[in-house]
Amino acid sequence: MTTLDDIEIIDPKRFPATVAEEIVASIIDVLDENESCSFVLSGGSTPAQVYRRLSRPPYDDEIDWSRVKLFWGDERFVPQESEHSNFRMVEGTLLQSLSDKDLKYFPVNTSLGSETLSAEDYANTIKQQGYYTDGKSPVFDIVLLGIGSDGHTASLFPGSSSVSDTESICISCDHPNDGTKRISLGPTAIFSAKKIFFLVTGEEKAETLTQIIQDPSVTPEQMPATLYRNASGHVTWFCDYQAAAKLERATSEDNGS
Ligand code: 6PG
């Protein structure tokens, strides 16, 4: 279960830099022990500010980016030029600024005939990059995730059969509201990671965040982000003041005893 020290509550003005610092520190730790670092990116709008900060001094020069391999936690089945593409969002906030760093990145190929073919192709990409050693699951070094106000994470949506799929490295699905076709890492590929950072900002996430972290009765079928409870690695929640507003902090901490 998440303990309070796994939750970083951050001034919104400091959110991008604080998260960027943690990401840099984690990548450096991995590269101290390994030839490369696998870093799985989240889509959506929250991480964009972090990617922009990561691509600027001092962080852009604190990492040997040529030893970092970027993957996507999920993608929309749209052309990379689409405004809805997570690749396009990362390209504009991180890749363009680090274009001289020999960064290795592996986007989902959304030019194939279907989202199902894209998911199969991405699973093969992950295997080819060596992150599928034990025949059970890839073990990524760092995974970034967001949550939707319905409790989804990546493209694992409430009520979807993908939530209980323990076999597939990648899944394909339809967004339950707008019907857009999605490709996503499966639960096992996500939650086998060594480190998972959830990035959650805004008051519209406060109720959902509290349910995910503090209500053990909420199930993964109801809120897939609760799958973090069975994560193999370490999970840290990076929340701004608004998103954390409804979290019940330990009384000992509140009264400073
Ligand atoms: C996506 C993301 C998705 C996102 C949440 C939060 O492709 O949209 O993978 O899971 O992280 O929906 O999105 P925001 O950061 O925009 O609130």
Short mmCIF file of N, CA, C and O and ligand atoms in Angstrom, two decimals, residues 42-47 74 76 86 146-148 152-154 182 205, ligand 1:
data_model
loop_
_atom_site.label_atom_id
_atom_site.label_comp_id
_atom_site.label_asym_id
_atom_site.label_seq_id
_atom_site.Cartn_x
_atom_site.Cartn_y
_atom_site.Cartn_z
N SER A 42 4.52 8.97 -20.68
CA SER A 42 3.06 9.03 -20.64
C SER A 42 2.57 10.03 -21.69
O SER A 42 3.28 10.97 -22.05
N GLY A 43 1.34 9.83 -22.13
CA GLY A 43 0.71 10.81 -23.01
C GLY A 43 -0.11 11.78 -22.19
O GLY A 43 0.09 11.92 -20.98
N GLY A 44 -1.04 12.46 -22.85
CA GLY A 44 -1.88 13.42 -22.15
C GLY A 44 -1.19 14.78 -22.03
O GLY A 44 -0.10 15.01 -22.57
N SER A 45 -1.83 15.69 -21.29
CA SER A 45 -1.31 17.06 -21.20
C SER A 45 -0.41 17.29 -19.99
O SER A 45 0.49 18.14 -20.03
N THR A 46 -0.63 16.55 -18.91
CA THR A 46 0.14 16.81 -17.68
C THR A 46 1.65 16.69 -17.89
O THR A 46 2.40 17.59 -17.49
N PRO A 47 2.12 15.63 -18.53
CA PRO A 47 3.58 15.48 -18.61
C PRO A 47 4.25 16.46 -19.57
O PRO A 47 5.47 16.64 -19.48
N ASP A 74 1.39 4.55 -24.03
CA ASP A 74 0.22 4.32 -24.89
C ASP A 74 0.21 5.33 -26.02
O ASP A 74 0.99 6.30 -26.02
N ARG A 76 -2.44 6.93 -29.43
CA ARG A 76 -3.73 6.91 -30.13
C ARG A 76 -3.45 6.43 -31.55
O ARG A 76 -2.41 6.73 -32.14
N ASN A 86 0.32 11.14 -29.21
CA ASN A 86 1.24 11.30 -28.08
C ASN A 86 2.68 11.44 -28.57
O ASN A 86 3.50 12.14 -27.96
N GLY A 146 -0.15 8.88 -16.13
CA GLY A 146 -1.11 9.86 -15.63
C GLY A 146 -2.36 9.09 -15.21
O GLY A 146 -2.42 7.86 -15.33
N ILE A 147 -3.34 9.81 -14.72
CA ILE A 147 -4.64 9.19 -14.46
C ILE A 147 -5.73 10.08 -15.05
O ILE A 147 -5.62 11.32 -15.06
N GLY A 148 -6.78 9.47 -15.54
CA GLY A 148 -7.95 10.24 -15.94
C GLY A 148 -8.89 10.38 -14.75
O GLY A 148 -8.75 9.68 -13.75
N HIS A 152 -8.67 5.83 -15.16
CA HIS A 152 -7.85 5.09 -16.13
C HIS A 152 -6.39 5.51 -16.01
O HIS A 152 -6.08 6.58 -15.50
N THR A 153 -5.51 4.66 -16.53
CA THR A 153 -4.11 5.02 -16.66
C THR A 153 -3.58 4.40 -17.95
O THR A 153 -4.10 3.36 -18.38
N ALA A 154 -2.63 5.05 -18.59
CA ALA A 154 -2.26 4.72 -19.96
C ALA A 154 -3.56 4.63 -20.75
O ALA A 154 -4.39 5.54 -20.66
N ARG A 182 -6.99 2.94 -29.54
CA ARG A 182 -5.80 3.16 -28.73
C ARG A 182 -4.91 1.92 -28.74
O ARG A 182 -5.40 0.80 -28.93
N LYS A 205 -8.76 16.17 -10.55
CA LYS A 205 -8.26 14.81 -10.28
C LYS A 205 -8.31 14.48 -8.78
O LYS A 205 -8.02 13.35 -8.37
C1 6PG B 1 -3.26 9.55 -22.89
C2 6PG B 1 -2.64 9.13 -21.60
C3 6PG B 1 -3.69 9.09 -20.53
C4 6PG B 1 -3.42 10.31 -19.67
C5 6PG B 1 -4.57 10.60 -18.75
C6 6PG B 1 -4.36 11.96 -18.07
O1 6PG B 1 -2.85 9.05 -23.96
O2 6PG B 1 -4.13 10.44 -22.83
O3 6PG B 1 -1.90 8.05 -21.64
O4 6PG B 1 -3.67 7.95 -19.72
O5 6PG B 1 -2.24 10.10 -18.89
O6 6PG B 1 -5.76 10.62 -19.52
O7 6PG B 1 -4.33 12.92 -19.10
P1 6PG B 1 -4.03 14.47 -18.75
O8 6PG B 1 -2.60 14.53 -18.32
O9 6PG B 1 -4.27 15.19 -20.06
O10 6PG B 1 -4.99 14.86 -17.66
#
